Amino acid sequence: MSLTELKPDQYAVMGHPIAHSQSPRIHALFAAQTHQSLEYQAILVEPGGFAAAAQTFRASGGKGLNVTIPFKQDAWVYADLLSARAERAGAVNTLIFETGGIRGDNTDGVGLVRDLTVNHRYPLAEKRILLLGAGGAARGVLPSLLAERPAQLVIANRTAEKALGLALRFNDLGRVSGCGFAELAERQFDLIINATSAGLGDAVPPLPDAVLAVEGWCYDLMYGREPTAFVRWGREHGAVQSLDGVGMLVEQAAESFRLWRGVSPETKPVIAVLREGCVTP
Ligand code: ATR
C-alpha cells in the first residue's frame, strides 16, 4: 500500500480572513467522536483566487470544502450540481467532491433552524420573525426559515430596496416582506435575527425600543469572546433568550460533516467545548 493510500481523507475551509475559524477544531472533535479518519485544515485564499485554490485542493485528493466569507457566491458558481436550498440561497458553504462532479450545498439555514428548534426547543411555526440585514448571510438562511412556516417574516435593512428585492425573490416560499428600519415603528416580533455585519463595529441597527414582543427572543448570527452588541441589545430589551451564533456554527458544521461522511455527530458536547473558550457567559 502506498503512503497516499494511508493518508486520511482531506477537508478544508477556505476564506479570507481565516485565522479565526473554529471549523478545524469543530471537525476534529466530530471526527474523534465518530471515529472517522480525516484531516481538516484552514486555508487562506486571496480574493479572486477561490476557483483555482479549490481546484488545486481537489486535484491533491481533497474530498470536500467548507467555504466562508467572501467566497460563498464563488463556490455557488464553481459547483456543478446545487441542492435546492443552495440554489435558492445563491450561496454555497459546503462542496462535496465526487467522481461524477462537484456538489454544492448550503447548511447555514439548517444550522440556524436546528439550533433554535432542537437545541433551544423554540419552534418557528406561527412566529412573527424579523430578519435584520439583506446581504449574503440573510439570503443564506431565508429558505430554511421560510420552510418552518412562520406567521410572517419581515426583512429589514439599512438599504430598504435590498430588503424588498430579497422578499420578492423568496415570496413563493412563504409570507415574506421587506422594509427599511424606519418602517418598524409600531410593529412587534417574537424573534429578531441579526444577519447584518453591524456587529463588526460593535453596533446594532437602529431599532424601535418596543419592536421585541413580550417573551420575545433574539438571535445573532455573529459570535465572539464577549457577548455581541446585538446579544447585549436583546438582554437590555427584555429578551427571554438572547443567543449568539455559536450553536448555529456547530450545527452547520454537523450538517456538512453528515453530507461528507454519512454520519451525524453529536453537537451538544462540541457546542459546550466551544462555549468554554469562545464566549464569556
Ligand atoms: P454578509 O455576507 O455578512 O451578509 P454583506 O452581504 O456585505 O455581508 O451584507 C452586510 C449586511 O449588513 C447588509 O444588509 C448591510 O446593510 P446594507 O445593505 O444597507 O449595506 C448590513 N450592515 C452593515 N453594517 C451595518 C450597520 N452599521 N447598520 C445596519 N446594517 C448594516
Short mmCIF file of C-alpha atoms and ligand atoms in Angstrom, two decimals:
data_model
loop_
_atom_site.label_atom_id
_atom_site.label_comp_id
_atom_site.label_asym_id
_atom_site.label_seq_id
_atom_site.Cartn_x
_atom_site.Cartn_y
_atom_site.Cartn_z
CA MET A 1 0.00 0.00 0.00
CA SER A 2 1.44 3.42 -0.92
CA LEU A 3 1.74 6.33 1.50
CA THR A 4 -1.02 8.30 -0.25
CA GLU A 5 -3.44 5.42 0.31
CA LEU A 6 -2.74 5.61 4.03
CA LYS A 7 -3.42 9.36 4.22
CA PRO A 8 -6.70 10.27 5.98
CA ASP A 9 -9.38 11.93 3.84
CA GLN A 10 -8.66 15.64 3.42
CA TYR A 11 -11.11 18.51 4.04
CA ALA A 12 -10.61 22.24 4.50
CA VAL A 13 -12.32 25.58 4.98
CA MET A 14 -11.40 28.42 2.62
CA GLY A 15 -11.95 32.08 3.42
CA HIS A 16 -10.36 35.49 3.81
CA PRO A 17 -9.61 36.07 6.63
CA ILE A 18 -9.47 32.53 8.01
CA ALA A 19 -7.13 32.53 11.02
CA HIS A 20 -10.06 32.98 13.45
CA SER A 21 -12.00 29.99 12.04
CA GLN A 22 -13.26 27.46 14.58
CA SER A 23 -14.11 24.93 11.85
CA PRO A 24 -10.87 22.87 12.09
CA ARG A 25 -11.46 22.44 15.81
CA ILE A 26 -15.13 21.54 15.36
CA HIS A 27 -14.43 18.94 12.66
CA ALA A 28 -11.55 17.44 14.63
CA LEU A 29 -13.97 16.97 17.56
CA PHE A 30 -16.61 15.44 15.25
CA ALA A 31 -14.02 13.08 13.72
CA ALA A 32 -12.79 11.91 17.13
CA GLN A 33 -16.34 11.40 18.38
CA THR A 34 -17.47 9.37 15.34
CA HIS A 35 -14.13 7.54 14.82
CA GLN A 36 -13.76 8.90 11.30
CA SER A 37 -10.29 9.13 9.79
CA LEU A 38 -9.96 12.62 8.30
CA GLU A 39 -7.89 15.79 8.40
CA TYR A 40 -9.35 19.28 8.20
CA GLN A 41 -7.33 22.46 7.71
CA ALA A 42 -7.99 26.19 7.28
CA ILE A 43 -6.71 27.69 4.01
CA LEU A 44 -6.34 31.41 3.43
CA VAL A 45 -7.32 32.29 -0.14
CA GLU A 46 -6.78 35.67 -1.79
CA PRO A 47 -9.88 37.39 -3.21
CA GLY A 48 -10.36 36.30 -6.82
CA GLY A 49 -8.46 33.07 -6.23
CA PHE A 50 -11.22 30.76 -5.00
CA ALA A 51 -11.78 28.53 -8.06
CA ALA A 52 -8.05 27.96 -8.58
CA ALA A 53 -7.50 27.16 -4.89
CA ALA A 54 -10.45 24.77 -4.81
CA GLN A 55 -9.21 23.08 -7.98
CA THR A 56 -5.72 22.62 -6.50
CA PHE A 57 -7.18 21.17 -3.31
CA ARG A 58 -9.40 18.77 -5.24
CA ALA A 59 -6.54 17.71 -7.55
CA SER A 60 -4.42 16.87 -4.50
CA GLY A 61 -7.10 14.42 -3.36
CA GLY A 62 -9.34 16.71 -1.25
CA LYS A 63 -12.79 15.22 -0.57
CA GLY A 64 -14.71 18.37 0.33
CA LEU A 65 -14.60 22.02 1.36
CA ASN A 66 -16.32 24.47 3.62
CA VAL A 67 -16.48 27.96 2.18
CA THR A 68 -16.80 31.14 4.16
CA ILE A 69 -16.71 34.91 3.61
CA PRO A 70 -16.11 36.20 0.95
CA PHE A 71 -16.29 33.12 -1.30
CA LYS A 72 -19.81 31.68 -0.84
CA GLN A 73 -21.02 33.11 -4.16
CA ASP A 74 -17.84 31.99 -5.95
CA ALA A 75 -18.50 28.47 -4.62
CA TRP A 76 -22.08 28.67 -5.91
CA VAL A 77 -20.72 29.36 -9.41
CA TYR A 78 -17.99 26.70 -9.04
CA ALA A 79 -20.29 23.78 -8.13
CA ASP A 80 -21.57 21.51 -10.93
CA LEU A 81 -24.75 20.50 -9.12
CA LEU A 82 -26.60 22.52 -6.45
CA SER A 83 -29.01 21.38 -3.74
CA ALA A 84 -32.39 23.14 -3.85
CA ARG A 85 -31.58 25.17 -0.72
CA ALA A 86 -28.19 26.29 -2.07
CA GLU A 87 -29.73 27.15 -5.42
CA ARG A 88 -32.28 29.39 -3.69
CA ALA A 89 -29.79 30.94 -1.29
CA GLY A 90 -27.44 31.89 -4.12
CA ALA A 91 -24.58 30.84 -1.86
CA VAL A 92 -22.68 27.62 -1.13
CA ASN A 93 -20.86 26.88 2.13
CA THR A 94 -20.22 23.15 1.51
CA LEU A 95 -18.65 21.48 -1.51
CA ILE A 96 -18.61 17.71 -1.91
CA PHE A 97 -16.05 16.38 -4.38
CA GLU A 98 -17.36 13.26 -6.09
CA THR A 99 -16.06 11.34 -9.06
CA GLY A 100 -19.05 12.47 -11.11
CA GLY A 101 -18.62 16.16 -10.26
CA ILE A 102 -18.74 18.83 -7.58
CA ARG A 103 -21.88 19.10 -5.45
CA GLY A 104 -22.68 22.41 -3.71
CA ASP A 105 -24.91 22.78 -0.67
CA ASN A 106 -25.72 25.42 1.93
CA THR A 107 -26.00 24.24 5.54
CA ASP A 108 -26.20 27.68 7.21
CA GLY A 109 -30.01 27.86 7.26
CA VAL A 110 -30.49 24.35 8.57
CA GLY A 111 -27.81 25.10 11.20
CA LEU A 112 -29.72 28.15 12.45
CA VAL A 113 -33.09 26.37 12.42
CA ARG A 114 -31.72 23.31 14.27
CA ASP A 115 -30.06 25.43 16.92
CA LEU A 116 -33.34 27.24 17.60
CA THR A 117 -35.84 24.41 17.21
CA VAL A 118 -33.85 21.41 18.53
CA ASN A 119 -31.19 22.77 20.91
CA HIS A 120 -33.36 25.56 22.33
CA ARG A 121 -36.77 23.97 21.71
CA TYR A 122 -38.10 27.15 20.12
CA PRO A 123 -40.47 26.24 17.25
CA LEU A 124 -40.65 28.82 14.47
CA ALA A 125 -44.09 27.86 13.11
CA GLU A 126 -46.57 30.74 13.50
CA LYS A 127 -43.92 33.07 14.95
CA ARG A 128 -43.52 36.66 13.81
CA ILE A 129 -39.88 36.83 12.70
CA LEU A 130 -37.83 39.94 11.97
CA LEU A 131 -34.64 39.32 9.96
CA LEU A 132 -32.16 42.21 10.09
CA GLY A 133 -29.95 42.56 7.02
CA ALA A 134 -30.28 41.70 3.33
CA GLY A 135 -26.75 40.57 2.43
CA GLY A 136 -25.28 37.12 1.90
CA ALA A 137 -25.84 35.96 5.47
CA ALA A 138 -29.56 36.84 5.37
CA ARG A 139 -30.04 35.22 1.96
CA GLY A 140 -28.33 32.04 3.16
CA VAL A 141 -30.79 31.41 5.98
CA LEU A 142 -34.02 32.57 4.30
CA PRO A 143 -35.07 29.30 2.56
CA SER A 144 -34.75 27.28 5.79
CA LEU A 145 -36.54 29.92 7.91
CA LEU A 146 -39.48 30.08 5.49
CA ALA A 147 -39.68 26.27 5.38
CA GLU A 148 -40.63 26.41 9.10
CA ARG A 149 -43.83 28.30 8.18
CA PRO A 150 -43.58 31.39 10.40
CA ALA A 151 -46.71 33.58 10.65
CA GLN A 152 -44.68 36.28 8.91
CA LEU A 153 -41.10 37.06 8.08
CA VAL A 154 -40.10 40.71 7.69
CA ILE A 155 -36.66 41.55 6.29
CA ALA A 156 -35.47 44.99 7.45
CA ASN A 157 -32.34 46.56 6.02
CA ARG A 158 -30.44 49.88 6.10
CA THR A 159 -30.83 49.94 2.30
CA ALA A 160 -34.57 49.23 2.10
CA GLU A 161 -34.53 48.34 -1.63
CA LYS A 162 -32.29 45.35 -0.94
CA ALA A 163 -34.76 44.02 1.63
CA LEU A 164 -37.62 44.49 -0.84
CA GLY A 165 -35.65 42.71 -3.56
CA LEU A 166 -34.86 39.78 -1.29
CA ALA A 167 -38.51 39.47 -0.21
CA LEU A 168 -39.61 39.37 -3.86
CA ARG A 169 -37.06 36.68 -4.64
CA PHE A 170 -38.37 34.42 -1.86
CA ASN A 171 -42.07 35.22 -1.72
CA ASP A 172 -43.10 31.94 -3.34
CA LEU A 173 -41.73 30.14 -0.25
CA GLY A 174 -43.87 31.89 2.36
CA ARG A 175 -45.16 35.14 3.87
CA VAL A 176 -42.15 37.43 3.49
CA SER A 177 -41.89 41.20 3.09
CA GLY A 178 -39.11 43.78 3.12
CA CYS A 179 -38.68 47.31 4.52
CA GLY A 180 -36.28 49.85 5.99
CA PHE A 181 -35.67 50.19 9.75
CA ALA A 182 -37.89 53.30 9.99
CA GLU A 183 -40.92 51.22 8.99
CA LEU A 184 -40.59 49.01 12.07
CA ALA A 185 -42.23 51.60 14.34
CA GLU A 186 -45.42 50.19 15.94
CA ARG A 187 -44.53 46.64 14.88
CA GLN A 188 -43.65 43.74 17.16
CA PHE A 189 -41.88 40.42 16.61
CA ASP A 190 -41.48 37.20 18.58
CA LEU A 191 -37.98 36.54 17.22
CA ILE A 192 -35.42 39.00 15.91
CA ILE A 193 -32.46 37.56 13.99
CA ASN A 194 -29.46 39.75 13.31
CA ALA A 195 -27.85 38.95 9.96
CA THR A 196 -26.18 42.34 9.48
CA SER A 197 -22.46 42.90 9.80
CA ALA A 198 -23.04 45.94 12.07
CA GLY A 199 -21.65 43.93 15.00
CA LEU A 200 -18.16 44.01 13.43
CA GLY A 201 -18.13 47.66 14.55
CA ASP A 202 -19.83 46.73 17.86
CA ALA A 203 -23.01 48.42 16.56
CA VAL A 204 -26.67 47.43 16.35
CA PRO A 205 -29.08 48.53 13.58
CA PRO A 206 -31.39 51.36 14.70
CA LEU A 207 -34.45 49.54 16.10
CA PRO A 208 -37.50 50.95 17.89
CA ASP A 209 -37.39 50.11 21.62
CA ALA A 210 -40.73 48.26 21.54
CA VAL A 211 -40.01 46.08 18.48
CA LEU A 212 -39.39 42.92 20.56
CA ALA A 213 -42.66 41.36 21.78
CA VAL A 214 -43.13 40.32 25.40
CA GLU A 215 -41.45 36.90 25.81
CA GLY A 216 -39.52 37.60 22.59
CA TRP A 217 -36.19 36.01 21.62
CA CYS A 218 -33.10 37.47 19.93
CA TYR A 219 -30.51 35.60 17.87
CA ASP A 220 -27.27 36.99 16.48
CA LEU A 221 -25.64 35.07 13.63
CA MET A 222 -22.34 36.51 14.90
CA TYR A 223 -20.45 35.31 17.96
CA GLY A 224 -17.38 36.32 19.88
CA ARG A 225 -15.39 36.02 23.04
CA GLU A 226 -17.63 38.63 24.66
CA PRO A 227 -21.42 38.97 24.16
CA THR A 228 -22.02 40.67 20.80
CA ALA A 229 -23.62 44.13 20.56
CA PHE A 230 -26.90 42.55 19.41
CA VAL A 231 -26.90 39.92 22.18
CA ARG A 232 -26.48 42.82 24.65
CA TRP A 233 -29.31 44.71 22.91
CA GLY A 234 -31.60 41.72 23.37
CA ARG A 235 -30.79 41.44 27.07
CA GLU A 236 -31.37 45.17 27.55
CA HIS A 237 -34.74 44.91 25.80
CA GLY A 238 -36.11 42.05 27.89
CA ALA A 239 -35.49 39.06 25.59
CA VAL A 240 -36.28 35.73 27.24
CA GLN A 241 -33.21 34.41 25.41
CA SER A 242 -30.59 36.44 23.57
CA LEU A 243 -28.37 33.95 21.75
CA ASP A 244 -25.20 34.24 19.72
CA GLY A 245 -24.30 32.16 16.65
CA VAL A 246 -22.07 29.51 18.27
CA GLY A 247 -24.86 26.91 18.18
CA MET A 248 -25.56 27.65 14.51
CA LEU A 249 -21.84 27.44 13.72
CA VAL A 250 -21.63 23.92 15.17
CA GLU A 251 -24.94 22.80 13.62
CA GLN A 252 -23.99 23.96 10.11
CA ALA A 253 -20.68 22.12 10.53
CA ALA A 254 -22.51 18.96 11.64
CA GLU A 255 -24.67 19.06 8.51
CA SER A 256 -21.56 19.46 6.32
CA PHE A 257 -19.96 16.52 8.14
CA ARG A 258 -23.06 14.42 7.51
CA LEU A 259 -23.02 15.29 3.80
CA TRP A 260 -19.36 14.26 3.53
CA ARG A 261 -19.25 11.23 5.82
CA GLY A 262 -22.84 9.98 6.05
CA VAL A 263 -22.67 10.17 9.85
CA SER A 264 -24.40 12.72 12.12
CA PRO A 265 -22.15 13.82 15.00
CA GLU A 266 -23.47 14.84 18.43
CA THR A 267 -23.43 18.62 18.55
CA LYS A 268 -24.13 19.36 22.24
CA PRO A 269 -20.69 18.35 23.60
CA VAL A 270 -18.98 20.30 20.82
CA ILE A 271 -21.06 23.44 21.49
CA ALA A 272 -20.10 23.09 25.17
CA VAL A 273 -16.37 22.87 24.34
CA LEU A 274 -16.59 25.96 22.11
CA ARG A 275 -18.50 27.95 24.70
CA GLU A 276 -15.77 27.35 27.27
CA GLY A 277 -13.23 29.19 25.14
CA CYS A 278 -15.42 31.37 22.98
CA VAL A 279 -18.00 33.34 24.86
CA THR A 280 -17.89 34.79 28.32
CA PRO A 281 -21.18 33.84 29.97
P1 ATR B 1 -22.81 39.27 4.75
O1 ATR B 1 -22.32 38.28 3.76
O2 ATR B 1 -22.17 39.18 6.10
O3 ATR B 1 -24.30 39.30 4.84
P2 ATR B 1 -22.94 41.63 3.15
O4 ATR B 1 -23.52 40.86 2.02
O5 ATR B 1 -21.91 42.68 2.88
O6 ATR B 1 -22.28 40.69 4.23
O7 ATR B 1 -24.17 42.30 3.96
C1 ATR B 1 -23.99 43.06 5.11
C2 ATR B 1 -25.35 43.43 5.67
O8 ATR B 1 -25.17 44.15 6.89
C3 ATR B 1 -26.17 44.33 4.77
O9 ATR B 1 -27.52 44.04 4.96
C4 ATR B 1 -25.80 45.72 5.30
O10 ATR B 1 -26.76 46.70 5.02
P3 ATR B 1 -26.75 47.49 3.58
O11 ATR B 1 -27.34 46.52 2.60
O12 ATR B 1 -27.60 48.67 3.78
O13 ATR B 1 -25.30 47.79 3.30
C5 ATR B 1 -25.78 45.43 6.78
N1 ATR B 1 -25.00 46.39 7.58
C6 ATR B 1 -23.66 46.53 7.60
N2 ATR B 1 -23.29 47.48 8.50
C7 ATR B 1 -24.44 47.95 9.07
C8 ATR B 1 -24.73 48.92 10.07
N3 ATR B 1 -23.77 49.61 10.69
N4 ATR B 1 -26.03 49.11 10.42
C9 ATR B 1 -27.00 48.41 9.80
N5 ATR B 1 -26.79 47.47 8.85
C10 ATR B 1 -25.53 47.24 8.49
#
